[in-house]
Amino acid sequence: MSTPRHFLDLDDFDSATLRHILDLGSAFKAGRAPGDAPLAGKTLAIILEKPSTRTRVSFEVGIQQLGGRSVVLPESETHLGRGETIADTARVLSRYVDVIMIRTDAPAKLSELASHATVPVINGLTDDSHPCQLMADVMTFEEHLGPIAGRRVAWVGDGNNVAASWIHAAVRFNFTLRLACPEPLSPAPALIEWAGREGGDVGLVEDAADAVAGADCVVTDTWLSMGQKDAKRRQELLTPYRVDEAMMAGAKPDAIFMHCLPAHRGEEVTDAVMDGPRSVVWDEAENRLHAQKGILAWCLS
Ligand code: CP
Ligand code: NVA
């Protein structure tokens, strides 16, 4: 039996494959993709161990638009919530469905699912990464500003799961990334070391202004990711990293603002930036749908 085409993390892929998947997503968006219903008869299982608005809806709508269907499995309504192992769940679901998307906490659960499933597994976010988000983000950047290769992106705030996927993306899509994070909330040193080994231009700075200077794009995310409890400490550490109009003024005049959403307006970003002329957050949310259609089609091709 051949190995399923999993979509687990961007660093698993070479640049050409990621570009091919992104091109597929753009072709679906433009109505240029071949076939009316390329995934007719295919079923996607969606395992949700954390809440989701965008990921769930965009995957459900995406597979429907490709001719397939989805079944959503909230953890509390399956035997996963009662102790059935991930491995056994993978074996069983593989007998019913053609592809599985999981949103979970521990990355080890994602790996376990992928190693025991005989169908493709897609990472819909873990505590460590959010690769589907980055496919949509690169698509959005390029729609607004052209090729991302050689451009400069500033990540400002918590060095979290989305930041980790930005690091992977910077290396694979060949752009400069500067991350401004308070030292205790910086991305894992192993990630920065990986980027260096791969020849990426990824660096950490403590001052947000240093990251934003000359940036084509400023990105942030919530100060408190799902499952985290230390809200007060994070608020204190991250207040200097709030993205406001003064911070955006340090970026290039045509710089865009991105956020994976959900946003906590008034915390990591002000209303003026979220709703301002540089914000592309709604395009970014829409592109989850198109980019993931590319991912689904690639996994099942
Ligand atoms: N950006 C994102 O993944 O949103 P959801 O948590 O709503 O899926
Ligand atoms: N960092 C956030 C992203 C949500 C899409 C979280 O993990 O909650």
mmCIF file of C-alpha atoms and ligand atoms in Angstrom:
data_model
loop_
_atom_site.group_PDB
_atom_site.id
_atom_site.type_symbol
_atom_site.label_atom_id
_atom_site.label_comp_id
_atom_site.label_asym_id
_atom_site.label_seq_id
_atom_site.Cartn_x
_atom_site.Cartn_y
_atom_site.Cartn_z
ATOM 1 C CA MET A 1 0.000 0.000 0.000
ATOM 2 C CA SER A 2 1.428 3.432 -0.878
ATOM 3 C CA THR A 3 1.947 6.030 1.864
ATOM 4 C CA PRO A 4 -0.925 8.498 2.072
ATOM 5 C CA ARG A 5 -0.243 12.098 1.099
ATOM 6 C CA HIS A 6 -0.431 13.775 4.512
ATOM 7 C CA PHE A 7 -0.364 17.560 4.969
ATOM 8 C CA LEU A 8 1.195 17.871 8.430
ATOM 9 C CA ASP A 9 3.698 20.730 8.433
ATOM 10 C CA LEU A 10 5.253 23.017 5.854
ATOM 11 C CA ASP A 11 8.795 21.956 6.732
ATOM 12 C CA ASP A 12 7.956 18.423 5.530
ATOM 13 C CA PHE A 13 7.639 19.728 1.963
ATOM 14 C CA ASP A 14 9.961 21.054 -0.672
ATOM 15 C CA SER A 15 9.248 24.510 -2.055
ATOM 16 C CA ALA A 16 8.041 23.228 -5.433
ATOM 17 C CA THR A 17 5.365 21.012 -3.876
ATOM 18 C CA LEU A 18 4.042 23.834 -1.709
ATOM 19 C CA ARG A 19 3.951 26.116 -4.745
ATOM 20 C CA HIS A 20 2.095 23.437 -6.702
ATOM 21 C CA ILE A 21 -0.520 23.099 -3.902
ATOM 22 C CA LEU A 22 -0.920 26.874 -3.729
ATOM 23 C CA ASP A 23 -1.317 27.066 -7.513
ATOM 24 C CA LEU A 24 -4.025 24.409 -7.309
ATOM 25 C CA GLY A 25 -5.857 26.502 -4.690
ATOM 26 C CA SER A 26 -5.569 29.628 -6.838
ATOM 27 C CA ALA A 27 -6.849 27.699 -9.866
ATOM 28 C CA PHE A 28 -9.921 26.604 -7.896
ATOM 29 C CA LYS A 29 -10.467 30.217 -6.807
ATOM 30 C CA ALA A 30 -10.233 31.465 -10.385
ATOM 31 C CA GLY A 31 -12.484 28.690 -11.730
ATOM 32 C CA ARG A 32 -9.581 27.383 -13.820
ATOM 33 C CA ALA A 33 -9.209 23.985 -12.149
ATOM 34 C CA PRO A 34 -10.089 20.954 -14.257
ATOM 35 C CA GLY A 35 -13.293 19.008 -13.557
ATOM 36 C CA ASP A 36 -16.590 20.106 -12.042
ATOM 37 C CA ALA A 37 -16.431 17.818 -9.030
ATOM 38 C CA PRO A 38 -12.895 16.428 -8.726
ATOM 39 C CA LEU A 39 -13.563 14.970 -5.268
ATOM 40 C CA ALA A 40 -16.991 13.483 -6.019
ATOM 41 C CA GLY A 41 -17.713 10.569 -3.710
ATOM 42 C CA LYS A 42 -14.917 11.492 -1.283
ATOM 43 C CA THR A 43 -15.574 12.009 2.424
ATOM 44 C CA LEU A 44 -13.585 14.196 4.807
ATOM 45 C CA ALA A 45 -13.669 13.520 8.578
ATOM 46 C CA ILE A 46 -13.033 16.588 10.713
ATOM 47 C CA ILE A 47 -11.849 15.842 14.276
ATOM 48 C CA LEU A 48 -12.102 18.894 16.516
ATOM 49 C CA GLU A 49 -10.456 18.793 19.924
ATOM 50 C CA LYS A 50 -10.520 22.602 20.079
ATOM 51 C CA PRO A 51 -13.061 25.180 18.868
ATOM 52 C CA SER A 52 -13.020 26.486 15.302
ATOM 53 C CA THR A 53 -15.032 28.796 13.091
ATOM 54 C CA ARG A 54 -12.900 29.330 9.967
ATOM 55 C CA THR A 55 -11.086 26.002 9.746
ATOM 56 C CA ARG A 56 -14.223 23.938 10.226
ATOM 57 C CA VAL A 57 -16.449 25.923 7.871
ATOM 58 C CA SER A 58 -13.828 26.386 5.155
ATOM 59 C CA PHE A 59 -13.007 22.660 5.108
ATOM 60 C CA GLU A 60 -16.686 21.667 5.111
ATOM 61 C CA VAL A 61 -17.590 24.107 2.350
ATOM 62 C CA GLY A 62 -14.381 23.364 0.441
ATOM 63 C CA ILE A 63 -14.959 19.627 0.145
ATOM 64 C CA GLN A 64 -18.610 20.219 -0.778
ATOM 65 C CA GLN A 65 -17.550 22.587 -3.561
ATOM 66 C CA LEU A 66 -15.228 19.869 -4.860
ATOM 67 C CA GLY A 67 -18.099 17.369 -4.955
ATOM 68 C CA GLY A 68 -17.377 15.555 -1.692
ATOM 69 C CA ARG A 69 -18.870 15.613 1.772
ATOM 70 C CA SER A 70 -17.725 15.979 5.383
ATOM 71 C CA VAL A 71 -18.487 14.537 8.777
ATOM 72 C CA VAL A 72 -17.569 16.587 11.849
ATOM 73 C CA LEU A 73 -16.437 14.782 14.992
ATOM 74 C CA PRO A 74 -16.204 16.988 18.068
ATOM 75 C CA GLU A 75 -13.969 15.181 20.580
ATOM 76 C CA SER A 76 -16.685 15.103 23.253
ATOM 77 C CA GLU A 77 -19.046 13.272 20.912
ATOM 78 C CA THR A 78 -16.617 10.503 19.936
ATOM 79 C CA HIS A 79 -14.878 7.763 21.913
ATOM 80 C CA LEU A 80 -11.656 9.780 21.747
ATOM 81 C CA GLY A 81 -13.125 11.740 24.642
ATOM 82 C CA ARG A 82 -13.617 8.428 26.534
ATOM 83 C CA GLY A 83 -10.164 6.987 26.027
ATOM 84 C CA GLU A 84 -10.217 5.173 22.660
ATOM 85 C CA THR A 85 -6.707 5.622 21.325
ATOM 86 C CA ILE A 86 -5.821 7.894 18.444
ATOM 87 C CA ALA A 87 -4.228 4.914 16.690
ATOM 88 C CA ASP A 88 -7.422 2.862 16.868
ATOM 89 C CA THR A 89 -9.482 5.876 15.813
ATOM 90 C CA ALA A 90 -7.163 6.297 12.817
ATOM 91 C CA ARG A 91 -7.577 2.635 11.821
ATOM 92 C CA VAL A 92 -11.367 2.820 12.054
ATOM 93 C CA LEU A 93 -11.853 6.176 10.324
ATOM 94 C CA SER A 94 -9.590 5.006 7.489
ATOM 95 C CA ARG A 95 -12.191 2.313 6.709
ATOM 96 C CA TYR A 96 -14.961 4.945 6.320
ATOM 97 C CA VAL A 97 -13.476 8.152 4.960
ATOM 98 C CA ASP A 98 -10.950 9.265 2.341
ATOM 99 C CA VAL A 99 -9.163 12.031 4.249
ATOM 100 C CA ILE A 100 -9.009 13.240 7.876
ATOM 101 C CA MET A 101 -8.456 16.771 9.178
ATOM 102 C CA ILE A 102 -7.650 17.119 12.870
ATOM 103 C CA ARG A 103 -7.409 20.111 15.168
ATOM 104 C CA THR A 104 -5.772 19.056 18.410
ATOM 105 C CA ASP A 105 -3.458 20.190 21.183
ATOM 106 C CA ALA A 106 -0.398 17.904 21.249
ATOM 107 C CA PRO A 107 1.496 17.527 17.969
ATOM 108 C CA ALA A 108 2.188 13.913 19.026
ATOM 109 C CA LYS A 109 -1.515 13.162 18.517
ATOM 110 C CA LEU A 110 -1.301 14.446 14.947
ATOM 111 C CA SER A 111 1.752 12.265 14.269
ATOM 112 C CA GLU A 112 0.074 9.239 15.830
ATOM 113 C CA LEU A 113 -3.027 9.749 13.715
ATOM 114 C CA ALA A 114 -0.904 10.091 10.576
ATOM 115 C CA SER A 115 1.184 7.020 11.313
ATOM 116 C CA HIS A 116 -1.857 4.775 11.817
ATOM 117 C CA ALA A 117 -4.215 6.205 9.178
ATOM 118 C CA THR A 118 -4.196 4.666 5.727
ATOM 119 C CA VAL A 119 -5.755 7.848 4.303
ATOM 120 C CA PRO A 120 -4.254 11.364 4.181
ATOM 121 C CA VAL A 121 -4.241 13.404 7.396
ATOM 122 C CA ILE A 122 -4.327 17.217 7.399
ATOM 123 C CA ASN A 123 -3.114 19.374 10.304
ATOM 124 C CA GLY A 124 -5.907 21.832 11.132
ATOM 125 C CA LEU A 125 -3.832 23.355 13.984
ATOM 126 C CA THR A 126 -1.931 21.993 16.953
ATOM 127 C CA ASP A 127 -0.264 23.783 19.849
ATOM 128 C CA ASP A 128 2.865 23.881 17.664
ATOM 129 C CA SER A 129 1.756 24.874 14.165
ATOM 130 C CA HIS A 130 -1.005 25.922 11.755
ATOM 131 C CA PRO A 131 0.171 25.123 8.219
ATOM 132 C CA CYS A 132 -3.200 25.494 6.434
ATOM 133 C CA GLN A 133 -3.356 29.070 7.717
ATOM 134 C CA LEU A 134 0.005 29.843 6.143
ATOM 135 C CA MET A 135 -1.017 28.530 2.742
ATOM 136 C CA ALA A 136 -3.915 31.007 2.835
ATOM 137 C CA ASP A 137 -1.640 33.759 4.143
ATOM 138 C CA VAL A 138 0.943 33.351 1.374
ATOM 139 C CA MET A 139 -1.885 33.313 -1.193
ATOM 140 C CA THR A 140 -3.287 36.526 0.300
ATOM 141 C CA PHE A 141 0.091 38.283 0.406
ATOM 142 C CA GLU A 142 0.733 37.450 -3.240
ATOM 143 C CA GLU A 143 -2.720 38.562 -4.384
ATOM 144 C CA HIS A 144 -2.098 41.996 -2.842
ATOM 145 C CA LEU A 145 1.629 42.554 -3.304
ATOM 146 C CA GLY A 146 2.909 40.033 -5.860
ATOM 147 C CA PRO A 147 5.478 37.273 -5.302
ATOM 148 C CA ILE A 148 6.447 36.881 -1.639
ATOM 149 C CA ALA A 149 9.988 35.656 -2.420
ATOM 150 C CA GLY A 150 12.503 38.289 -1.353
ATOM 151 C CA ARG A 151 9.914 40.355 0.538
ATOM 152 C CA ARG A 152 9.920 41.191 4.259
ATOM 153 C CA VAL A 153 7.321 40.137 6.830
ATOM 154 C CA ALA A 154 7.169 41.244 10.484
ATOM 155 C CA TRP A 155 5.564 38.996 13.078
ATOM 156 C CA VAL A 156 4.717 40.998 16.206
ATOM 157 C CA GLY A 157 3.521 39.426 19.479
ATOM 158 C CA ASP A 158 3.407 35.896 20.842
ATOM 159 C CA GLY A 159 5.830 33.423 19.274
ATOM 160 C CA ASN A 160 3.044 30.854 19.012
ATOM 161 C CA ASN A 161 1.842 28.050 16.714
ATOM 162 C CA VAL A 162 1.007 30.428 13.854
ATOM 163 C CA ALA A 163 4.411 32.117 14.217
ATOM 164 C CA ALA A 164 6.032 28.676 13.917
ATOM 165 C CA SER A 165 4.294 28.080 10.597
ATOM 166 C CA TRP A 166 5.354 31.570 9.432
ATOM 167 C CA ILE A 167 8.956 30.466 10.140
ATOM 168 C CA HIS A 168 8.462 27.325 8.046
ATOM 169 C CA ALA A 169 6.838 29.403 5.291
ATOM 170 C CA ALA A 170 9.639 32.001 5.258
ATOM 171 C CA VAL A 171 12.155 29.269 4.497
ATOM 172 C CA ARG A 172 10.082 27.357 1.951
ATOM 173 C CA PHE A 173 8.729 30.459 0.143
ATOM 174 C CA ASN A 174 12.053 32.302 0.467
ATOM 175 C CA PHE A 175 11.116 35.561 2.217
ATOM 176 C CA THR A 176 12.640 37.500 5.108
ATOM 177 C CA LEU A 177 10.888 37.135 8.468
ATOM 178 C CA ARG A 178 11.584 39.191 11.557
ATOM 179 C CA LEU A 179 9.760 38.164 14.720
ATOM 180 C CA ALA A 180 9.384 40.660 17.558
ATOM 181 C CA CYS A 181 8.355 38.762 20.684
ATOM 182 C CA PRO A 182 8.944 39.258 24.401
ATOM 183 C CA GLU A 183 11.841 36.969 25.304
ATOM 184 C CA PRO A 184 9.761 34.513 27.413
ATOM 185 C CA LEU A 185 7.283 34.112 24.553
ATOM 186 C CA SER A 186 9.784 33.699 21.724
ATOM 187 C CA PRO A 187 9.470 30.784 19.310
ATOM 188 C CA ALA A 188 11.408 27.635 20.236
ATOM 189 C CA PRO A 189 15.154 28.126 19.535
ATOM 190 C CA ALA A 190 15.104 24.865 17.534
ATOM 191 C CA LEU A 191 12.816 26.522 14.989
ATOM 192 C CA ILE A 192 15.164 29.450 14.441
ATOM 193 C CA GLU A 193 18.105 27.056 14.223
ATOM 194 C CA TRP A 194 16.234 24.956 11.652
ATOM 195 C CA ALA A 195 15.578 28.072 9.569
ATOM 196 C CA GLY A 196 19.286 28.940 9.697
ATOM 197 C CA ARG A 197 20.337 25.441 8.664
ATOM 198 C CA GLU A 198 17.928 25.579 5.730
ATOM 199 C CA GLY A 199 19.410 28.901 4.575
ATOM 200 C CA GLY A 200 16.376 30.981 5.588
ATOM 201 C CA ASP A 201 16.459 34.661 6.539
ATOM 202 C CA VAL A 202 14.572 34.421 9.847
ATOM 203 C CA GLY A 203 15.543 36.460 12.904
ATOM 204 C CA LEU A 204 14.291 37.403 16.343
ATOM 205 C CA VAL A 205 14.234 40.960 17.668
ATOM 206 C CA GLU A 206 12.788 42.200 20.938
ATOM 207 C CA ASP A 207 11.654 45.634 19.751
ATOM 208 C CA ALA A 208 8.580 45.616 17.508
ATOM 209 C CA ALA A 209 9.763 48.742 15.657
ATOM 210 C CA ASP A 210 12.890 46.874 14.511
ATOM 211 C CA ALA A 211 10.812 44.060 13.032
ATOM 212 C CA VAL A 212 8.311 46.373 11.362
ATOM 213 C CA ALA A 213 10.863 48.791 9.815
ATOM 214 C CA GLY A 214 10.657 48.356 6.042
ATOM 215 C CA ALA A 215 8.201 45.436 6.248
ATOM 216 C CA ASP A 216 5.816 44.637 3.407
ATOM 217 C CA CYS A 217 3.466 42.905 5.811
ATOM 218 C CA VAL A 218 2.823 43.100 9.554
ATOM 219 C CA VAL A 219 1.225 40.038 11.196
ATOM 220 C CA THR A 220 0.003 39.353 14.688
ATOM 221 C CA ASP A 221 -2.201 36.877 16.549
ATOM 222 C CA THR A 222 -4.050 36.531 19.830
ATOM 223 C CA TRP A 223 -2.074 36.933 23.053
ATOM 224 C CA LEU A 224 -3.835 33.893 24.544
ATOM 225 C CA SER A 225 -4.062 30.843 22.309
ATOM 226 C CA MET A 226 -6.641 28.119 22.879
ATOM 227 C CA GLY A 227 -5.790 26.096 25.975
ATOM 228 C CA GLN A 228 -3.458 28.699 27.502
ATOM 229 C CA LYS A 229 -4.266 29.955 30.984
ATOM 230 C CA ASP A 230 -1.729 32.653 31.933
ATOM 231 C CA ALA A 231 -3.741 35.579 30.540
ATOM 232 C CA LYS A 232 -2.561 38.224 32.992
ATOM 233 C CA ARG A 233 1.165 37.504 32.552
ATOM 234 C CA ARG A 234 0.786 37.419 28.781
ATOM 235 C CA GLN A 235 -1.128 40.692 28.764
ATOM 236 C CA GLU A 236 1.682 42.377 30.700
ATOM 237 C CA LEU A 237 4.402 40.969 28.476
ATOM 238 C CA LEU A 238 2.593 41.624 25.205
ATOM 239 C CA THR A 239 1.069 45.087 25.676
ATOM 240 C CA PRO A 240 4.099 46.788 24.021
ATOM 241 C CA TYR A 241 3.498 44.577 20.966
ATOM 242 C CA ARG A 242 -0.053 45.776 20.211
ATOM 243 C CA VAL A 243 -0.327 46.607 16.495
ATOM 244 C CA ASP A 244 -1.689 50.146 16.166
ATOM 245 C CA GLU A 245 -1.500 52.836 13.499
ATOM 246 C CA ALA A 246 1.743 54.230 14.926
ATOM 247 C CA MET A 247 3.372 50.805 14.592
ATOM 248 C CA MET A 248 2.028 50.340 11.047
ATOM 249 C CA ALA A 249 3.539 53.736 10.135
ATOM 250 C CA GLY A 250 6.991 52.157 10.570
ATOM 251 C CA ALA A 251 6.317 49.627 7.807
ATOM 252 C CA LYS A 252 6.434 50.352 4.057
ATOM 253 C CA PRO A 253 3.741 52.788 2.864
ATOM 254 C CA ASP A 254 1.892 50.005 1.022
ATOM 255 C CA ALA A 255 2.376 47.389 3.760
ATOM 256 C CA ILE A 256 -0.546 45.098 4.523
ATOM 257 C CA PHE A 257 -1.797 43.899 7.906
ATOM 258 C CA MET A 258 -2.646 40.228 8.457
ATOM 259 C CA HIS A 259 -4.184 38.259 11.331
ATOM 260 C CA CYS A 260 -5.359 34.638 11.211
ATOM 261 C CA LEU A 261 -8.412 35.552 13.341
ATOM 262 C CA PRO A 262 -10.192 35.391 15.713
ATOM 263 C CA ALA A 263 -8.928 38.856 16.729
ATOM 264 C CA HIS A 264 -9.172 40.306 20.208
ATOM 265 C CA ARG A 265 -9.742 43.900 19.217
ATOM 266 C CA GLY A 266 -8.034 46.359 21.540
ATOM 267 C CA GLU A 267 -5.526 43.727 22.682
ATOM 268 C CA GLU A 268 -3.129 42.538 19.963
ATOM 269 C CA VAL A 269 -4.590 44.914 17.353
ATOM 270 C CA THR A 270 -6.571 48.142 17.408
ATOM 271 C CA ASP A 271 -9.879 48.619 15.588
ATOM 272 C CA ALA A 272 -8.234 51.304 13.449
ATOM 273 C CA VAL A 273 -5.745 48.784 12.024
ATOM 274 C CA MET A 274 -8.205 45.852 11.748
ATOM 275 C CA ASP A 275 -10.740 48.015 9.908
ATOM 276 C CA GLY A 276 -8.205 50.268 8.179
ATOM 277 C CA PRO A 277 -7.116 50.399 4.537
ATOM 278 C CA ARG A 278 -4.065 48.175 5.040
ATOM 279 C CA SER A 279 -5.965 45.295 6.613
ATOM 280 C CA VAL A 280 -6.468 42.237 4.381
ATOM 281 C CA VAL A 281 -7.863 40.011 7.117
ATOM 282 C CA TRP A 282 -11.162 39.216 5.355
ATOM 283 C CA ASP A 283 -9.372 38.179 2.160
ATOM 284 C CA GLU A 284 -7.098 36.085 4.349
ATOM 285 C CA ALA A 285 -10.082 34.347 5.963
ATOM 286 C CA GLU A 286 -11.672 33.738 2.538
ATOM 287 C CA ASN A 287 -8.458 32.272 1.200
ATOM 288 C CA ARG A 288 -8.586 29.505 3.802
ATOM 289 C CA LEU A 289 -11.310 28.036 1.600
ATOM 290 C CA HIS A 290 -9.351 28.279 -1.668
ATOM 291 C CA ALA A 291 -5.957 27.225 -0.296
ATOM 292 C CA GLN A 292 -7.473 24.208 1.463
ATOM 293 C CA LYS A 293 -9.238 23.112 -1.711
ATOM 294 C CA GLY A 294 -5.723 22.935 -3.161
ATOM 295 C CA ILE A 295 -4.562 20.914 -0.143
ATOM 296 C CA LEU A 296 -7.524 18.508 -0.343
ATOM 297 C CA ALA A 297 -7.057 17.993 -4.077
ATOM 298 C CA TRP A 298 -3.324 17.365 -3.628
ATOM 299 C CA CYS A 299 -3.852 14.924 -0.740
ATOM 300 C CA LEU A 300 -6.398 12.951 -2.759
ATOM 301 C CA SER A 301 -4.694 13.075 -6.148
HETATM 302 N N1 CP B 1 -7.708 31.071 11.885
HETATM 303 C C1 CP B 1 -8.359 29.967 12.313
HETATM 304 O O1 CP B 1 -7.848 28.846 12.257
HETATM 305 O O2 CP B 1 -9.597 30.216 12.793
HETATM 306 P P1 CP B 1 -10.549 29.169 13.542
HETATM 307 O O3 CP B 1 -9.971 28.945 14.914
HETATM 308 O O4 CP B 1 -11.881 29.876 13.603
HETATM 309 O O5 CP B 1 -10.608 27.905 12.761
HETATM 310 N N1 NVA B 2 -2.814 30.953 18.048
HETATM 311 C C1 NVA B 2 -4.233 30.752 17.976
HETATM 312 C C2 NVA B 2 -4.670 30.570 16.567
HETATM 313 C C3 NVA B 2 -6.128 30.408 16.374
HETATM 314 C C4 NVA B 2 -6.513 30.151 14.948
HETATM 315 C C5 NVA B 2 -4.638 29.578 18.846
HETATM 316 O O1 NVA B 2 -3.943 28.558 18.800
HETATM 317 O O2 NVA B 2 -5.625 29.691 19.567
#
